[in-house]
PDB file of C-alpha atoms and ligand atoms in Angstrom:
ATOM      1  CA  UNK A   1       9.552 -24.452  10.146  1.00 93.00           C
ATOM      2  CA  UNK A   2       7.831 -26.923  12.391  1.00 97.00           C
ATOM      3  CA  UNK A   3       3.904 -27.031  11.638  1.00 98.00           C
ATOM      4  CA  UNK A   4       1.236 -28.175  14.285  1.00 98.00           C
ATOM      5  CA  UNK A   5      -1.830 -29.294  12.872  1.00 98.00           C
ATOM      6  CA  UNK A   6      -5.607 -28.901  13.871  1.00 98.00           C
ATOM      7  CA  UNK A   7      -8.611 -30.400  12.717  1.00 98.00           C
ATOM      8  CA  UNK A   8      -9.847 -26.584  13.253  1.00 98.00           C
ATOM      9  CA  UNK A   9      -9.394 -23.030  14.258  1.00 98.00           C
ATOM     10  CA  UNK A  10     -11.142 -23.228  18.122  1.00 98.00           C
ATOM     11  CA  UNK A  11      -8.352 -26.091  18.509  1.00 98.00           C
ATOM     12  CA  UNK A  12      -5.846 -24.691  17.160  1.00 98.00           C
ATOM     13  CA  UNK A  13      -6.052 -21.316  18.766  1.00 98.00           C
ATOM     14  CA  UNK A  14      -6.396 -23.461  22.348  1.00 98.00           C
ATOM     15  CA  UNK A  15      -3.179 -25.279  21.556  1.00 98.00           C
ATOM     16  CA  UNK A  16      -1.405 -21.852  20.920  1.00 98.00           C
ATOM     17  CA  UNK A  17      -2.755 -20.160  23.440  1.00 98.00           C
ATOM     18  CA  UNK A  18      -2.057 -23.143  26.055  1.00 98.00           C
ATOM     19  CA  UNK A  19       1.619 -23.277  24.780  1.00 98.00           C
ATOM     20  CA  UNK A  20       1.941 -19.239  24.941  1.00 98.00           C
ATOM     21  CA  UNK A  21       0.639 -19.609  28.250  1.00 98.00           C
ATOM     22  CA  UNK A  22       3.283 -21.794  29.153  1.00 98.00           C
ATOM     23  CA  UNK A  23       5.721 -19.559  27.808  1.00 98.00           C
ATOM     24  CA  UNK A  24       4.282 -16.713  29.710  1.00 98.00           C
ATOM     25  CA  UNK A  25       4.239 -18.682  32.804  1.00 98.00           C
ATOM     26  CA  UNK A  26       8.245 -19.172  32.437  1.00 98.00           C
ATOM     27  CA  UNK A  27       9.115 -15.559  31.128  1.00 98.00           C
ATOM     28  CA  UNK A  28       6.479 -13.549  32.907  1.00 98.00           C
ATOM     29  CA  UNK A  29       8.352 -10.517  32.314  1.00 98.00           C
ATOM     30  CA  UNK A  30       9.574 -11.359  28.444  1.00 98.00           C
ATOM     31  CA  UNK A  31       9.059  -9.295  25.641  1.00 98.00           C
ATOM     32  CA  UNK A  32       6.478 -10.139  23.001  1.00 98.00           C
ATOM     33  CA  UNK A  33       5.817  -8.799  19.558  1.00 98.00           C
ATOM     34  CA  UNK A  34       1.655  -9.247  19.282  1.00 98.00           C
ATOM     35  CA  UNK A  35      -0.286  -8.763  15.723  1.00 98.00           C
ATOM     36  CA  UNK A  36      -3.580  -8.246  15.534  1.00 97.00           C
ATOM     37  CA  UNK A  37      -6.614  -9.183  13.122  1.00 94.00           C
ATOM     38  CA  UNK A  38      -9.109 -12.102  13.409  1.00 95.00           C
ATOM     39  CA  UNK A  39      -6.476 -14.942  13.854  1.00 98.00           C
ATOM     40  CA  UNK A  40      -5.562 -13.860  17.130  1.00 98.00           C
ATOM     41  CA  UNK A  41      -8.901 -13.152  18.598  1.00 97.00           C
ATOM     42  CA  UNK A  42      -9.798 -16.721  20.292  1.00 98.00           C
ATOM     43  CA  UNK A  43      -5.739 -16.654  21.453  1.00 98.00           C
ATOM     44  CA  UNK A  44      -6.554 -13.217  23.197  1.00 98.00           C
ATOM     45  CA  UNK A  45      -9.530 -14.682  24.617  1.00 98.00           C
ATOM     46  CA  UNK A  46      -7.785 -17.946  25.953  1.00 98.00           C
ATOM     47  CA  UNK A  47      -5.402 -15.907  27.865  1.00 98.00           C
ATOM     48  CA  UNK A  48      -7.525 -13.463  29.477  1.00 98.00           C
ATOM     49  CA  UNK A  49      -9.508 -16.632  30.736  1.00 98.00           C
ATOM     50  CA  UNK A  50      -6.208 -18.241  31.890  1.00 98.00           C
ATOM     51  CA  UNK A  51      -5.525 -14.872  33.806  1.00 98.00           C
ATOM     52  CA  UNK A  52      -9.043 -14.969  35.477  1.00 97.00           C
ATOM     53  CA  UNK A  53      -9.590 -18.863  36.419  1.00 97.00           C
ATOM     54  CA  UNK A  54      -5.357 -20.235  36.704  1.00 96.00           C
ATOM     55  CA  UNK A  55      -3.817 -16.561  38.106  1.00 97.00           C
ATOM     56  CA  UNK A  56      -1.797 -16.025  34.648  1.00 98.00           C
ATOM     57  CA  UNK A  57       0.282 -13.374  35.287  1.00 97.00           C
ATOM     58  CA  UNK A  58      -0.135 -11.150  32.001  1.00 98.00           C
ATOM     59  CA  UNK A  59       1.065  -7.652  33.835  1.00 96.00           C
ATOM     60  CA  UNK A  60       4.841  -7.755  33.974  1.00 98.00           C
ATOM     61  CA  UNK A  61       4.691  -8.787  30.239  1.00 98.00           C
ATOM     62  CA  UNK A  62       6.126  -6.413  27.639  1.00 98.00           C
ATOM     63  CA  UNK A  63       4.267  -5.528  24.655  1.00 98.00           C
ATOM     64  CA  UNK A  64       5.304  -4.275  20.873  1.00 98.00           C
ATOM     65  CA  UNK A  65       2.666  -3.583  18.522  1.00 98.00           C
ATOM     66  CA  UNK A  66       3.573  -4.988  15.044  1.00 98.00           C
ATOM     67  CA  UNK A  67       2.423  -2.309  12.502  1.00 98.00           C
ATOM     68  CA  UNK A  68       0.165   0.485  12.398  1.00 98.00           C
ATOM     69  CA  UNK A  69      -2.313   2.174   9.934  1.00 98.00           C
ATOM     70  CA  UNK A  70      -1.054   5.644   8.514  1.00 98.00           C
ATOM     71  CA  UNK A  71      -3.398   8.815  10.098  1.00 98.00           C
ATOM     72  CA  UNK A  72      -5.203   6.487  12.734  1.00 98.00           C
ATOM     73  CA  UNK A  73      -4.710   7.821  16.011  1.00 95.00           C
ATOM     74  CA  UNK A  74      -4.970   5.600  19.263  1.00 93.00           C
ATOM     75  CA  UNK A  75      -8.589   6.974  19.734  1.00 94.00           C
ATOM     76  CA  UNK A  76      -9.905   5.626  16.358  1.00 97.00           C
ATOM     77  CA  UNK A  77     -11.825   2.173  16.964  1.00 96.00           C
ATOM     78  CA  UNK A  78     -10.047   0.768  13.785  1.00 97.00           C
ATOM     79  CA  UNK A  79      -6.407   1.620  14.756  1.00 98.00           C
ATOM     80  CA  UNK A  80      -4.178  -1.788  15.866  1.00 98.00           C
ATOM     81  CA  UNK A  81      -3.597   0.035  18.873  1.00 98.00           C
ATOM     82  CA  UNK A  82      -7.032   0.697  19.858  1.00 98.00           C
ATOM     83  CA  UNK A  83      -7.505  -3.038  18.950  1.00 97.00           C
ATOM     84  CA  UNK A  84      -4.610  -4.561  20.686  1.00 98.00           C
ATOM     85  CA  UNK A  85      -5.565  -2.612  23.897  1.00 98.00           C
ATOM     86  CA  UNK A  86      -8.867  -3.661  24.263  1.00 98.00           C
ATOM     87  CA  UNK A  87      -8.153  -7.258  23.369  1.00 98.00           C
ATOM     88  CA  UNK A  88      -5.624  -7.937  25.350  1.00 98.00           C
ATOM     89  CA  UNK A  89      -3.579  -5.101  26.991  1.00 98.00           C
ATOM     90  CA  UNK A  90      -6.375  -3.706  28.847  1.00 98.00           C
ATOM     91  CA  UNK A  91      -8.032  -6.766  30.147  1.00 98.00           C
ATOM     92  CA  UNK A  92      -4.439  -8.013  30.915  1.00 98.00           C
ATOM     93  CA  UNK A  93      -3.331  -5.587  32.782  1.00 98.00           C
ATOM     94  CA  UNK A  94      -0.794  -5.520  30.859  1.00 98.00           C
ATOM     95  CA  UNK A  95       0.482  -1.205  30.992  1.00 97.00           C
ATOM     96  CA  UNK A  96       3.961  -1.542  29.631  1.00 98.00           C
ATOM     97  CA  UNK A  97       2.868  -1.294  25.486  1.00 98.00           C
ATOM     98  CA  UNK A  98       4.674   0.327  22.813  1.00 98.00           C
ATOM     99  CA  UNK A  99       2.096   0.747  20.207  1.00 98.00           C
ATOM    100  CA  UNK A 100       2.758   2.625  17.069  1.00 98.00           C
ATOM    101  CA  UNK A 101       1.930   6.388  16.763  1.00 98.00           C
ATOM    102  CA  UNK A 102      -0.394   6.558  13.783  1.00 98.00           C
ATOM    103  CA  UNK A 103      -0.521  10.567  13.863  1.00 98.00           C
ATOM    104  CA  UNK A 104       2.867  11.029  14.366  1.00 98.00           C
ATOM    105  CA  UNK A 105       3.423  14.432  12.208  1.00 98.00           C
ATOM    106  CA  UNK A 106       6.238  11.783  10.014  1.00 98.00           C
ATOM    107  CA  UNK A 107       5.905   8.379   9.986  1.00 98.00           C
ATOM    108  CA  UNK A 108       9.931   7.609   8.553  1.00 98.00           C
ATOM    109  CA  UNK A 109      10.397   9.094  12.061  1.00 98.00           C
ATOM    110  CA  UNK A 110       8.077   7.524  14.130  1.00 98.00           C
ATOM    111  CA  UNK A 111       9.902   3.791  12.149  1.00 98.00           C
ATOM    112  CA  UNK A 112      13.169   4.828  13.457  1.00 98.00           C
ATOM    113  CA  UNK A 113      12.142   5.566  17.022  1.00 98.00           C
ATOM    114  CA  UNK A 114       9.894   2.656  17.044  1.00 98.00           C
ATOM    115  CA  UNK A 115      13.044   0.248  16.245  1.00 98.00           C
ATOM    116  CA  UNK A 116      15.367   2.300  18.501  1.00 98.00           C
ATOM    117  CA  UNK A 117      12.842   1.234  21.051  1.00 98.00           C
ATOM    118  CA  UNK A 118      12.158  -2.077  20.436  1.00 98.00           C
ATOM    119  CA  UNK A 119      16.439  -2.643  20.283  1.00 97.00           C
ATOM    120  CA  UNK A 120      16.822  -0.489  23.614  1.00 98.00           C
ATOM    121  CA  UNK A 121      14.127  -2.945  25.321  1.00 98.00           C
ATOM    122  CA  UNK A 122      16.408  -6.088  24.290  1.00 97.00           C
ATOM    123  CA  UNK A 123      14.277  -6.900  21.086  1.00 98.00           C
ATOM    124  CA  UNK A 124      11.537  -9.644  20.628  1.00 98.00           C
ATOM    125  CA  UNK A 125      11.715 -12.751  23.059  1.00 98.00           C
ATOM    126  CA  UNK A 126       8.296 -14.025  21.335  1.00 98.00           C
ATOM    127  CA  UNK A 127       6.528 -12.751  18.506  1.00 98.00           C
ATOM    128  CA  UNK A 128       3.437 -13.906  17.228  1.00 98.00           C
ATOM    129  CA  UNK A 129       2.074 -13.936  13.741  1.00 98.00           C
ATOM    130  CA  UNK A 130      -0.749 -14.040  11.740  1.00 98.00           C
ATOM    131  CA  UNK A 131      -0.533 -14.271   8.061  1.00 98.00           C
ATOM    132  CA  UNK A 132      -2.351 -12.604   4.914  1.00 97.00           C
ATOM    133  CA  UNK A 133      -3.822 -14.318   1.946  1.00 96.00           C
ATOM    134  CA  UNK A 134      -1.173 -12.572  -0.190  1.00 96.00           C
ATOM    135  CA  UNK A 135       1.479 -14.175   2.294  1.00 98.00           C
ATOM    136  CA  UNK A 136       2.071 -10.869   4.460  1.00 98.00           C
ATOM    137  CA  UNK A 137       3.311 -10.841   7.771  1.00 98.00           C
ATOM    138  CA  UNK A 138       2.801  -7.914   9.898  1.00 98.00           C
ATOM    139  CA  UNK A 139       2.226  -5.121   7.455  1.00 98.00           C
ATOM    140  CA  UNK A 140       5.136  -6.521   4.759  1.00 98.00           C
ATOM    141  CA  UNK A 141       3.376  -6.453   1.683  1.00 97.00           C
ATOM    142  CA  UNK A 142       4.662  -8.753  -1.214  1.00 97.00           C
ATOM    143  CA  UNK A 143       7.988  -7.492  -2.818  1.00 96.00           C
ATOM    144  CA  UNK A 144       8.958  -6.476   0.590  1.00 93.00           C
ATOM    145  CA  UNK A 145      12.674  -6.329   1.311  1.00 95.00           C
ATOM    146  CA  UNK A 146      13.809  -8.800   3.629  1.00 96.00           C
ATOM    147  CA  UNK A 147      16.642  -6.193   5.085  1.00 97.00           C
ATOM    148  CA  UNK A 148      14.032  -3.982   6.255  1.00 97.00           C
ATOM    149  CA  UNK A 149      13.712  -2.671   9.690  1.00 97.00           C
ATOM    150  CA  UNK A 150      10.391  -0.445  10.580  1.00 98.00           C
ATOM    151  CA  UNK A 151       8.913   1.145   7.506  1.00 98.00           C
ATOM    152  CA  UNK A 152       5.976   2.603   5.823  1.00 98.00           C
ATOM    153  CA  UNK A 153       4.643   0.643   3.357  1.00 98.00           C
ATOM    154  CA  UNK A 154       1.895   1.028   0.637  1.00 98.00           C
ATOM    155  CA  UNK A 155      -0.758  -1.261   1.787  1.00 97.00           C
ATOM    156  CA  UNK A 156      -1.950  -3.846  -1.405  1.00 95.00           C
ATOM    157  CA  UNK A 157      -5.323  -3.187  -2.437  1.00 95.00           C
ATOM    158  CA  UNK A 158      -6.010  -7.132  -1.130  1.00 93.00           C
ATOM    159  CA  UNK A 159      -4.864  -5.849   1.897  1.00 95.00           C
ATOM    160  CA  UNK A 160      -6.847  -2.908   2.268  1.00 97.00           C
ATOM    161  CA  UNK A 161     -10.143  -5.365   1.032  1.00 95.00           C
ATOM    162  CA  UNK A 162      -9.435  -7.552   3.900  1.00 94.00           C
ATOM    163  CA  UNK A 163      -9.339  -5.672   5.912  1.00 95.00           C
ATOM    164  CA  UNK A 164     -12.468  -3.358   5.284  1.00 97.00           C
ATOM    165  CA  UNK A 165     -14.707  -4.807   7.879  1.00 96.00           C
ATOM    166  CA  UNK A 166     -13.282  -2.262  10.352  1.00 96.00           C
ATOM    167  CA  UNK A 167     -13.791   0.131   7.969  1.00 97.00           C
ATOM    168  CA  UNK A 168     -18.192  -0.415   7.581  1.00 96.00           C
ATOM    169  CA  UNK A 169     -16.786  -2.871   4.955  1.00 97.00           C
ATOM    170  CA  UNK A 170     -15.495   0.366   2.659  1.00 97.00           C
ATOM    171  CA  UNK A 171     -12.593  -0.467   1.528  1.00 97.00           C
ATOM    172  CA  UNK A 172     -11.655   2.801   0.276  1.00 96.00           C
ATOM    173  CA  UNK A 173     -12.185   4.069   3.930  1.00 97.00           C
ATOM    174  CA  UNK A 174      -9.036   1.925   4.647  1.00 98.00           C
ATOM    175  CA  UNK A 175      -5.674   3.949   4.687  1.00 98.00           C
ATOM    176  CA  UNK A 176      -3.313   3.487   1.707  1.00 98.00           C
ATOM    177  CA  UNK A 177      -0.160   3.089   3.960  1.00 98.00           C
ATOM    178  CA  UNK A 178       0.698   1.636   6.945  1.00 98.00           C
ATOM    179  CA  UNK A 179       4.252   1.435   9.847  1.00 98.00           C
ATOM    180  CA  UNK A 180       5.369  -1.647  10.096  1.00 98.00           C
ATOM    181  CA  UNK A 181       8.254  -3.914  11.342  1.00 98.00           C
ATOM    182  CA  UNK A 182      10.421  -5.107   8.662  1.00 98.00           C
ATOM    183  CA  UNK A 183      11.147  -8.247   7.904  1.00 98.00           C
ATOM    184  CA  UNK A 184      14.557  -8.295   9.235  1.00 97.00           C
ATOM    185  CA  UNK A 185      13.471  -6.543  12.568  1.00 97.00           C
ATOM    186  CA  UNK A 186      10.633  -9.643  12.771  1.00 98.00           C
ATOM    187  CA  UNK A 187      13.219 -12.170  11.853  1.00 98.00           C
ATOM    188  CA  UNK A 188      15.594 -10.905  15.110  1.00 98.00           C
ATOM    189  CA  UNK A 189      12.894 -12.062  17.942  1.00 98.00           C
ATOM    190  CA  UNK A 190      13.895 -15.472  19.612  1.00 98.00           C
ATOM    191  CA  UNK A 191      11.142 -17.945  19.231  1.00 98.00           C
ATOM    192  CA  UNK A 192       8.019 -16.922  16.536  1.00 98.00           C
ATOM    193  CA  UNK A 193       4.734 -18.233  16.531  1.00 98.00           C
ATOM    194  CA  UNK A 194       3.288 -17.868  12.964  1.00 98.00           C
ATOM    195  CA  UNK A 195      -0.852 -19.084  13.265  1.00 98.00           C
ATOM    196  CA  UNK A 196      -2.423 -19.709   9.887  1.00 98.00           C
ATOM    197  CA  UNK A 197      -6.714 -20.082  10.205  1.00 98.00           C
ATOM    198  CA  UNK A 198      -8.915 -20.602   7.576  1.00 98.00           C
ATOM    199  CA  UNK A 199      -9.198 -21.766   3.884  1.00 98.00           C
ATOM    200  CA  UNK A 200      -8.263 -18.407   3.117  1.00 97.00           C
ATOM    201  CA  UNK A 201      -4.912 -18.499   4.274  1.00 98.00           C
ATOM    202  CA  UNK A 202      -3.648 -22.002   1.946  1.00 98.00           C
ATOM    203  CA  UNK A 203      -2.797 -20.543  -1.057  1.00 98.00           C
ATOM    204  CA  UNK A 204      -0.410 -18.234   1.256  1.00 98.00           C
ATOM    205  CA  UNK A 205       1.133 -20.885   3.791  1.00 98.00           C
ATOM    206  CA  UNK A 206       1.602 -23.685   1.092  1.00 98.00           C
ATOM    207  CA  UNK A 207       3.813 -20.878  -0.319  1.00 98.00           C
ATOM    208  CA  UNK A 208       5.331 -19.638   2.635  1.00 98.00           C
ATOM    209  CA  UNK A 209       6.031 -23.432   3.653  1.00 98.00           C
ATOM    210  CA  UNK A 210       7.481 -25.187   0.776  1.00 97.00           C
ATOM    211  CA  UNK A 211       8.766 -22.134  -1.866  1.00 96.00           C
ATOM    212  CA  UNK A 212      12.292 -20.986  -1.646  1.00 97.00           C
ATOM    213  CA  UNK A 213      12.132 -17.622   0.453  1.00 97.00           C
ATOM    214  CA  UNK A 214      11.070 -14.613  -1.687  1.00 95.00           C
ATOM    215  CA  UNK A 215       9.917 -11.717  -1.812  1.00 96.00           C
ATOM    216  CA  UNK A 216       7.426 -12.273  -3.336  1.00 97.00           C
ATOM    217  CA  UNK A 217       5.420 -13.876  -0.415  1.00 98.00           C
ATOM    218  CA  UNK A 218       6.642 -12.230   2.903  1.00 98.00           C
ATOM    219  CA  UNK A 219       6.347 -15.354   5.608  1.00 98.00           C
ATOM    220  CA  UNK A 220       8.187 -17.420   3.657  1.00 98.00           C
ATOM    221  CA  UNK A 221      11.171 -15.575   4.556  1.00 98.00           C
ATOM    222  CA  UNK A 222      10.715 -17.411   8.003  1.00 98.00           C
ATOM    223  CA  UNK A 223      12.232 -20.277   6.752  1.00 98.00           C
ATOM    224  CA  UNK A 224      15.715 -18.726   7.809  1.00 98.00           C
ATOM    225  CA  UNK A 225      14.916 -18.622  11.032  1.00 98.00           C
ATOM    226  CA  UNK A 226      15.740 -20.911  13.962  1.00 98.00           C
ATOM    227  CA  UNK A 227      12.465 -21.471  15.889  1.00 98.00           C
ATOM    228  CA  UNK A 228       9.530 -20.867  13.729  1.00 98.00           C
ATOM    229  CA  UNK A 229       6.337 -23.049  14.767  1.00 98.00           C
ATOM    230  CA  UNK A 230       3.490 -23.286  12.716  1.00 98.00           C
ATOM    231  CA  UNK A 231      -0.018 -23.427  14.652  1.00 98.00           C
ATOM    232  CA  UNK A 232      -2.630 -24.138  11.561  1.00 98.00           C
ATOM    233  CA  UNK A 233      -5.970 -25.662  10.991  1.00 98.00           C
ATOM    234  CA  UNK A 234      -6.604 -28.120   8.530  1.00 98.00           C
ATOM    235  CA  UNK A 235      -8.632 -25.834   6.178  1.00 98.00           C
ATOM    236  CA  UNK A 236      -5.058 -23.877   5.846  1.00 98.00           C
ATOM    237  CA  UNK A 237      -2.968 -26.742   5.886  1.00 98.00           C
ATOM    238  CA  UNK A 238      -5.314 -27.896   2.700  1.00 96.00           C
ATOM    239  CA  UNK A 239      -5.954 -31.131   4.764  1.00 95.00           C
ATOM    240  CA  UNK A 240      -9.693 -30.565   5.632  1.00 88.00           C
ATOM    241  CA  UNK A 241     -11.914 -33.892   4.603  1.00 80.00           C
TER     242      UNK A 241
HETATM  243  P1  PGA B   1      -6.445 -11.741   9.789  1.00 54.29           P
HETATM  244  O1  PGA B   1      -5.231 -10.979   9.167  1.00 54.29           O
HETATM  245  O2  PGA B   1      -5.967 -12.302  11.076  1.00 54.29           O
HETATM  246  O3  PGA B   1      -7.505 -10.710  10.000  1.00 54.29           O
HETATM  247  O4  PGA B   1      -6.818 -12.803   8.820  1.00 54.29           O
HETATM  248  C1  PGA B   1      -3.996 -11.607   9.172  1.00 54.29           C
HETATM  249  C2  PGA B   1      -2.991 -10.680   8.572  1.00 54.29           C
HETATM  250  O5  PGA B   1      -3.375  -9.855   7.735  1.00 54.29           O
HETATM  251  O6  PGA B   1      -1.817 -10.775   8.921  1.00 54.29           O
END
């Protein structure tokens, strides 16, 4: 995995979002795999600008939602989908989205449909990823299977602590399970963009950098593939003075 280094987060979301940009610029119609959480907030922000003040054409984009909380419906203000929309898809004007069903009656179901999807569209030309401090990567918990395609998964009480903010910081509000793609679906999209902010996230990328792929810690399974860039600041890098 190639790693670019940033003395912080504001720089190095600007450096992803000015190379993404790029990338847009050349494949305005390309597919692309977008996570959400804090780490891509500022990269959000960076293209919506680039759309207002340099023309940036978002619209023509394609967008897959990565995962998906269990019983949240599009409506609910915590759901990824409600999230991704107003970050990005909405003030992109970006209307071709395939965003999870969180209500869907059964969620195996929904998984299979969402891949069949996602594989009828072409698959992933971009995909962007944040990363956990337990070494996730969209929803793939550690001891995920790496031959996984969409699946529901039992979210790790770290997880579910993380991410209780949304929640009025209960994490017991947070759903137990979530629909996510597998690691093998992830590791099918052409180029990936993995962005690691924060002291929080060291423990996580040293281990997803520089241990043999396991299971055990879900990025590091990136390693196998082709064209994985790391965008990181130096408190995750562990190189902060
Ligand atoms: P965060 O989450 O961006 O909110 O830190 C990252 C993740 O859980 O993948």
């Amino acid at each position: 995995m190639q790693v670019r280094a940033f003395p912080d987060a504001d720089a190095a979301s600007e450096a992803t979002a000015r190379w993404v940009s790029a990338w847009i610029a050349e494949n305005p119609s390309g597919r692309l795999g977008l996570p959400t959480g804090r780490t891509p907030d500022a990269l959000y922000r960076h293209l919506i600008q680039a759309r207002q003040e340099q023309g940036l054409r978002l619209h023509d984009l394609q967008v897959f939602g990565l995962d998906e909380y269990v019983g949240l419906g599009p409506d609910h203000p915590a759901s990824f989908g409600h999230t991704l929309r107003r970050s990005i898809l909405e003030p992109g004007g970006i209307a071709r989205a395939r965003l999870w069903n969180g209500t869907a009656p059964d969620p195996e179901k929904e998984c299979r449909d969402f891949d069949q999807d996602l594989r009828e569209a072409g698959g992933l030309d971009l995909l962007v990823l944040g990363i956990g401090t337990n070494g996730h990567v969209a929803f793939n918990e550690p001891e995920c299977d790496p031959a996984a395609r969409a699946h529901v998964v039992e979210l790790a009480p770290s997880t579910r602590d993380a991410n209780a903010a949304a929640f009025g910081g209960r994490w017991e509000q947070v759903p137990t399970q979530a629909m996510t793609l597998g690691i093998a679906a992830l590791m099918e999209a052409h180029c990936v963009v993995l962005m690691a902010l924060g002291a929080s996230k060291h423990a996580a990328l040293q281990r997803a950098l520089h241990q043999p792929p396991d299971a055990a810690c879900p990025a590091s399974w990136l390693q196998n593939h082709p064209q994985v860039t790391v965008w990181a600041d130096a408190q995750a890098l562990g190189t902060a003075t």
